PDB file of C-alpha atoms in Angstrom:
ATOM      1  CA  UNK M   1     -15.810   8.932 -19.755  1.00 64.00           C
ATOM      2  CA  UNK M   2     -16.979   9.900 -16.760  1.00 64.00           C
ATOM      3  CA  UNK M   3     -15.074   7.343 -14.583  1.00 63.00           C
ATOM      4  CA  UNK M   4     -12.836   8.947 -11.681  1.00 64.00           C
ATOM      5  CA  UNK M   5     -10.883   6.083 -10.974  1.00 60.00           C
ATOM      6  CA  UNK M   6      -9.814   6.751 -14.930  1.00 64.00           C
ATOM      7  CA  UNK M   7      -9.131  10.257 -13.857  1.00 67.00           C
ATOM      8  CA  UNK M   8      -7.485   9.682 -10.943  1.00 67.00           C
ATOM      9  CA  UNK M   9      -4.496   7.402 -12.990  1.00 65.00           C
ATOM     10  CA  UNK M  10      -3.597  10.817 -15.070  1.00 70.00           C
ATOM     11  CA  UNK M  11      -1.096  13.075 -14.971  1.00 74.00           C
ATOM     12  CA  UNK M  12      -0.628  16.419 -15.392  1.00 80.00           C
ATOM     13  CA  UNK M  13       0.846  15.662 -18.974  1.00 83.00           C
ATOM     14  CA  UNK M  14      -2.021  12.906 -19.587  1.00 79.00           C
ATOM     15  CA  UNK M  15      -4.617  15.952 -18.295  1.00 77.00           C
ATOM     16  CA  UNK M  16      -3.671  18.550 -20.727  1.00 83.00           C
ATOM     17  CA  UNK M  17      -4.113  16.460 -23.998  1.00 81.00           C
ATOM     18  CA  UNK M  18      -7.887  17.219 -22.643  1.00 80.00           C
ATOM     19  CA  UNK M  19      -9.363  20.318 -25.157  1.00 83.00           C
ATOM     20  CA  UNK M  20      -9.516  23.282 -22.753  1.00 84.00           C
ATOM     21  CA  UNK M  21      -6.687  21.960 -19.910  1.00 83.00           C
ATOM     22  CA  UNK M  22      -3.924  23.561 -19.835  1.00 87.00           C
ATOM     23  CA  UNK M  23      -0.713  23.215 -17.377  1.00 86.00           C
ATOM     24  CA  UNK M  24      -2.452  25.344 -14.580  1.00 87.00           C
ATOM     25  CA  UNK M  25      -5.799  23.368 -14.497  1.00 84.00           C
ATOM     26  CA  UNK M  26      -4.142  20.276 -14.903  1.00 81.00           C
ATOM     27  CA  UNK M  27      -2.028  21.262 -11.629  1.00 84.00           C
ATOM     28  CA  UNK M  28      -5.302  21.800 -10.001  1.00 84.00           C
ATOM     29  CA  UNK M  29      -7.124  18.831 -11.402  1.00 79.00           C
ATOM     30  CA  UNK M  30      -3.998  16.821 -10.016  1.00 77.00           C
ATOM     31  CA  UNK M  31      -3.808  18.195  -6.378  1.00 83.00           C
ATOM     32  CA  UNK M  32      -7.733  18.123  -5.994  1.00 80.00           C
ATOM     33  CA  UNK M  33      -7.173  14.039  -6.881  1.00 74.00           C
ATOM     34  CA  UNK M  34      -4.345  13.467  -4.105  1.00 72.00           C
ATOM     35  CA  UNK M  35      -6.164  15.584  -1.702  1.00 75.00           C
ATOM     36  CA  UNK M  36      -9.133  13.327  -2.095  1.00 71.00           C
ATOM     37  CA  UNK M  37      -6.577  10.533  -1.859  1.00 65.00           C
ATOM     38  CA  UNK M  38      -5.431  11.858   1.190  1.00 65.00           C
ATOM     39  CA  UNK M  39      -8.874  12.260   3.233  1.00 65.00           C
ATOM     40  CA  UNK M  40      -9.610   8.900   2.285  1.00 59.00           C
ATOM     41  CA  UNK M  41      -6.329   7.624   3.559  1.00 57.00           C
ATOM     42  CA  UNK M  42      -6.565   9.619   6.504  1.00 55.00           C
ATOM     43  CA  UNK M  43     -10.286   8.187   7.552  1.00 51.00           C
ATOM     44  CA  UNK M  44      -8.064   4.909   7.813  1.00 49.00           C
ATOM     45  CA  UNK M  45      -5.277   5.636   9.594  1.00 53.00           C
ATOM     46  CA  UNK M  46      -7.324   7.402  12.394  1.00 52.00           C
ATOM     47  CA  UNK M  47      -8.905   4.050  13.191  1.00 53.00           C
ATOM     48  CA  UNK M  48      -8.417   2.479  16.569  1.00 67.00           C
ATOM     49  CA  UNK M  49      -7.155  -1.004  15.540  1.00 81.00           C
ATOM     50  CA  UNK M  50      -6.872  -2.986  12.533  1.00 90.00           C
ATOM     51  CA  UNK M  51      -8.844  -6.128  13.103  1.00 91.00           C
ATOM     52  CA  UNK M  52      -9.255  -7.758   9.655  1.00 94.00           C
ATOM     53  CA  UNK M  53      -7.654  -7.406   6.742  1.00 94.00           C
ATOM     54  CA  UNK M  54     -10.498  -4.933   5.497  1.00 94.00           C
ATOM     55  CA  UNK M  55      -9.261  -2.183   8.076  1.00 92.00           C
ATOM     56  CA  UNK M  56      -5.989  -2.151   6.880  1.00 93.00           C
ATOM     57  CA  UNK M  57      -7.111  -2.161   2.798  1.00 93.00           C
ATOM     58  CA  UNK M  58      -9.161   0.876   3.729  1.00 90.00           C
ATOM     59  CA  UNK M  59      -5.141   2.197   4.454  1.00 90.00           C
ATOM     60  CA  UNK M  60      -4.015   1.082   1.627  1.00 91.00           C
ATOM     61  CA  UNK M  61      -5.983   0.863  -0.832  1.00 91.00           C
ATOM     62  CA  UNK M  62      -6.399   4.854  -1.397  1.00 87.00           C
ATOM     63  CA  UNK M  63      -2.717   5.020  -1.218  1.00 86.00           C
ATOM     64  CA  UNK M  64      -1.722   2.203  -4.300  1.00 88.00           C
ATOM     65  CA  UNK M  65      -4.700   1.954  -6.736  1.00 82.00           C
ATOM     66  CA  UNK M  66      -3.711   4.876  -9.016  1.00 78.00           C
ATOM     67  CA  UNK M  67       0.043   4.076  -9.358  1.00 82.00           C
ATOM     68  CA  UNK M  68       1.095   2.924 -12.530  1.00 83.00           C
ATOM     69  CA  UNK M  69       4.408   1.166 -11.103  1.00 87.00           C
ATOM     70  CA  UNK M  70       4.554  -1.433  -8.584  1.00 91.00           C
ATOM     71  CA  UNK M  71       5.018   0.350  -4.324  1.00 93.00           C
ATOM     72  CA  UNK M  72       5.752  -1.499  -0.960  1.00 94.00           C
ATOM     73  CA  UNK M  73       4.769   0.029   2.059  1.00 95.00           C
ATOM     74  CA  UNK M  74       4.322  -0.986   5.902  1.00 96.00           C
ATOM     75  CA  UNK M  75       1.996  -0.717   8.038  1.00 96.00           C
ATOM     76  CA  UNK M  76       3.704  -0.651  11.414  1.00 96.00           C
ATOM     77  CA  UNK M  77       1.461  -1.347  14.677  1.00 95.00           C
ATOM     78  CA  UNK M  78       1.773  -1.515  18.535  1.00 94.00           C
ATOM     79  CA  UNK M  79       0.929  -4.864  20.538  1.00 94.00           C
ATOM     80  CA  UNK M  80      -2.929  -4.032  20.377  1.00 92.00           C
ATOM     81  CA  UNK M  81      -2.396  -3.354  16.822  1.00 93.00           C
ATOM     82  CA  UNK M  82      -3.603   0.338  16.519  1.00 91.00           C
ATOM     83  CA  UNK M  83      -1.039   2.000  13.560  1.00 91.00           C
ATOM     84  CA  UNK M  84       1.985   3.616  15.072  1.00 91.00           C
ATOM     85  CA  UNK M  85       2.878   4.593  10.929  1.00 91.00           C
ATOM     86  CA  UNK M  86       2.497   4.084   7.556  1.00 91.00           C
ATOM     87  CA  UNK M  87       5.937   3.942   5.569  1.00 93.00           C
ATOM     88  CA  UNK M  88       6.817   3.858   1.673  1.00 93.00           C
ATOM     89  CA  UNK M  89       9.556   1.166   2.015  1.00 92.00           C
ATOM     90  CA  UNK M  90      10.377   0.539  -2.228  1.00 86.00           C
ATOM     91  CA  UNK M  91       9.391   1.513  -5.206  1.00 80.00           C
ATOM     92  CA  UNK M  92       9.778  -0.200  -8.490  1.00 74.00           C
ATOM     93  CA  UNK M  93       8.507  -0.703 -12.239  1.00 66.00           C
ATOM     94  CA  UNK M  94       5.498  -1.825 -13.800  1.00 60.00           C
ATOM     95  CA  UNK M  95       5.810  -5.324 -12.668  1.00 64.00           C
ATOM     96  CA  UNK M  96       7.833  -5.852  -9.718  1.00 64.00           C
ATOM     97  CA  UNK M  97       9.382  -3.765  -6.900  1.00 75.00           C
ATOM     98  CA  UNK M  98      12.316  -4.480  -4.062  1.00 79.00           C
ATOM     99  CA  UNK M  99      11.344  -4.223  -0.138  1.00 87.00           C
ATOM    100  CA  UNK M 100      14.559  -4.743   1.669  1.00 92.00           C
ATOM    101  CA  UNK M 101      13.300  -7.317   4.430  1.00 94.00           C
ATOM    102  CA  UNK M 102      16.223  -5.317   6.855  1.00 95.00           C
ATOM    103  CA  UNK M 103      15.226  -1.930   6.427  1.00 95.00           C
ATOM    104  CA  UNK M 104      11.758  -2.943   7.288  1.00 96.00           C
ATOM    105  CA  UNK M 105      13.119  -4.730  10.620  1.00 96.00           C
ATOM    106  CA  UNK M 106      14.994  -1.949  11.416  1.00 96.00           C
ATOM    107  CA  UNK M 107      12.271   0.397  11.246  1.00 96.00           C
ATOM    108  CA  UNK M 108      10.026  -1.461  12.936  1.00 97.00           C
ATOM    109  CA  UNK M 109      12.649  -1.720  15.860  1.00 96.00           C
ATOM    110  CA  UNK M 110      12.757   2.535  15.551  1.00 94.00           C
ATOM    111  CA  UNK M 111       8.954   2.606  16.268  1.00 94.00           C
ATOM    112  CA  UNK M 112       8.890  -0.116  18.890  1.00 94.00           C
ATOM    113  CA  UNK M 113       6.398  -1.639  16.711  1.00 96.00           C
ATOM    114  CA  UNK M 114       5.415  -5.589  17.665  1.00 96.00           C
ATOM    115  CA  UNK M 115       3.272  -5.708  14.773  1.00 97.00           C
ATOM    116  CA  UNK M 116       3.355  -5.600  10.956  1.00 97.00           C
ATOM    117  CA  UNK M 117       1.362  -5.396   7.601  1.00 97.00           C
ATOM    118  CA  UNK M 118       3.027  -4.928   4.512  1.00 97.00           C
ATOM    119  CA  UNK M 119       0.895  -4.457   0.838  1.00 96.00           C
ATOM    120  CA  UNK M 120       2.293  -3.872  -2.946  1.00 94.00           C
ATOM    121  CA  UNK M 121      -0.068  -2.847  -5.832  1.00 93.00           C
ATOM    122  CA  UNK M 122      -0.274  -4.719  -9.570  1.00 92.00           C
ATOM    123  CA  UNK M 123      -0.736  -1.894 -11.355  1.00 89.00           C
ATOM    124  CA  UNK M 124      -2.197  -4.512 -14.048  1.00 87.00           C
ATOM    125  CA  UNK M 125      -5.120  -4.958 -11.553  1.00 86.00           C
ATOM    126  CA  UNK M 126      -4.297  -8.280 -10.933  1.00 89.00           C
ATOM    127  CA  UNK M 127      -4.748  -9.888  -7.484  1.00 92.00           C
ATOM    128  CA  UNK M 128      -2.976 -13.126  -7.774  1.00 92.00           C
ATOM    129  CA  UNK M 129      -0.125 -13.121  -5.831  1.00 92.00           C
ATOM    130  CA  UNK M 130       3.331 -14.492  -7.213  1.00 91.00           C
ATOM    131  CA  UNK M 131       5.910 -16.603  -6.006  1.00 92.00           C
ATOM    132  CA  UNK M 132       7.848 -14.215  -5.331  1.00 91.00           C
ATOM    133  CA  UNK M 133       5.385 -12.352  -3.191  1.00 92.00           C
ATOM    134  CA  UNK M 134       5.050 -15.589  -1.650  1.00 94.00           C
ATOM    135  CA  UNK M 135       8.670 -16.429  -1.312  1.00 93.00           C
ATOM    136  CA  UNK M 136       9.340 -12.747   0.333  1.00 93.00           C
ATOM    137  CA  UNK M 137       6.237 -13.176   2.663  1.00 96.00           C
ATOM    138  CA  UNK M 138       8.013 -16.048   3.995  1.00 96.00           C
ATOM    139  CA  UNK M 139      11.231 -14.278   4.660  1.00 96.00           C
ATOM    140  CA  UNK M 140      10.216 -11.776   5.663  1.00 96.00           C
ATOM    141  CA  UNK M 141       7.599 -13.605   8.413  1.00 97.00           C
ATOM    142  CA  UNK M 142      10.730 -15.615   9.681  1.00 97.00           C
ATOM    143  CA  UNK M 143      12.759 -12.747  10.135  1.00 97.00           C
ATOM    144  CA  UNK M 144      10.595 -10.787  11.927  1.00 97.00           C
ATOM    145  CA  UNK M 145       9.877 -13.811  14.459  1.00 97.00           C
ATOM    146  CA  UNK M 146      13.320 -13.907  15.678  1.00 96.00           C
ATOM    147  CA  UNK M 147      12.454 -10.391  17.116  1.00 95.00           C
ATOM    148  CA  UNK M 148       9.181 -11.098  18.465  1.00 96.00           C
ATOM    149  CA  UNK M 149       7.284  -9.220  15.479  1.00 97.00           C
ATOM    150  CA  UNK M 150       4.246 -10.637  14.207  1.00 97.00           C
ATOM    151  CA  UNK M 151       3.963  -9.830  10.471  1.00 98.00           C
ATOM    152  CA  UNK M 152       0.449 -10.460   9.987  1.00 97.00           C
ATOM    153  CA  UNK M 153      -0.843 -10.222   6.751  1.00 97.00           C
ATOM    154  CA  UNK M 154       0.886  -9.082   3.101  1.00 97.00           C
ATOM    155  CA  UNK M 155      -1.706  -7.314   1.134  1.00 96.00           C
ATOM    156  CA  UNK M 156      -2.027  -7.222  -2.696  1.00 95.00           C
ATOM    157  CA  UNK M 157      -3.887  -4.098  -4.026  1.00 93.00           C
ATOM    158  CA  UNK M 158      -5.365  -4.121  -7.459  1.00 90.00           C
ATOM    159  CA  UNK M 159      -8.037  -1.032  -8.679  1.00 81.00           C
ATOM    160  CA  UNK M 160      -9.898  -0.381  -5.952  1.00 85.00           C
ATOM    161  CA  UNK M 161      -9.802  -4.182  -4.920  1.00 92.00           C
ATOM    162  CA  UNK M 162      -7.108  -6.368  -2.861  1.00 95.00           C
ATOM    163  CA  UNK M 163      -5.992  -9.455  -1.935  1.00 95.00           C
ATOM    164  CA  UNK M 164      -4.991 -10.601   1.727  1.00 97.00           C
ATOM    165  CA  UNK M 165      -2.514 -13.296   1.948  1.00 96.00           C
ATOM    166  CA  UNK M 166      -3.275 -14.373   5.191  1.00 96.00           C
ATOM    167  CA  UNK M 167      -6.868 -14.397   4.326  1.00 95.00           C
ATOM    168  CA  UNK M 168      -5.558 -17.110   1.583  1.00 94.00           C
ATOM    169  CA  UNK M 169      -4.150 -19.096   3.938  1.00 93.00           C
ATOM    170  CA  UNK M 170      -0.857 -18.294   2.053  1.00 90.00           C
ATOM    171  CA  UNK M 171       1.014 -16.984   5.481  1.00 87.00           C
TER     172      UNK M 171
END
């Protein structure tokens, strides 16, 4: 239907119910998408800083919006938060997905990170965040405190859209 973002959600199996794909193209079709995934990704992780919660959605965004089941990932920053590394910390189903609140503490410690940003996708597009992502937030903000890390925002991508918590006033 001429709709990339459709596109992009398909997999190689999805690709090849197409009239003239076969497994090869469908390979091809595939890796093209994540490449362009990829440079997009990489345009903003090379940024300086993340200032708002727009810089780090232009991170994350290009990594979650296609995925059909739910992902966690960090963003982990220095003092002047400029992105020390991005990290897959969980993945789950099609509605929910476990970050383990220690793991991310202890990574963060690893990378001498003083600075945090976590972000899930709703694969159902929606941006409304739950009370468990509320709940976790909370945890997960308290936790990090006691070490002198600032988490400072929990992002919700849905599509090619998100949702900042902090933004919300929900942090």
């Amino acid at each position: 239907d001429n709709n990339l973002h459709s596109l992009g959600r398909l997999g190689v199996k999805e690709l090849q119910q197409t009239k003239g794909i076969g497994e090869a193209r469908a390979i091809t079709i595939a890796a093209a998408l994540e490449l362009g995934r990829r440079r997009q990704m990489s345009a903003g992780l090379s940024r300086q800083t993340i200032t708002q919660s727009k810089d780090a959605a232009e991170i994350f965004i290009p990594v979650l919006r296609d995925l059909g089941h739910e992902v966690f990932y960090v963003l982990y920053l220095s003092q002047s938060s400029s992105v020390i590394r991005l990290e897959n910390i969980g993945q789950g189903g099609l509605t929910s997905t476990v970050a383990d609140i220690r793991i991310i503490l202890k990574n963060a410690l690893l990378y001498s990170a003083s600075r945090l940003i976590v972000a899930h996708n709703h694969p159902s597009g929606n941006l409304k965040a739950s009370k468990e992502d509320i709940a976790m937030t909370k945890k997960l903000k308290e936790a990090a405190a006691l070490m002198d890390i600032k988490l400072l925002d929990h992002l919700i991508i849905g599509d090619n859209n998100y949702c900042s918590m902090a933004d919300e006033g929900l942090i």
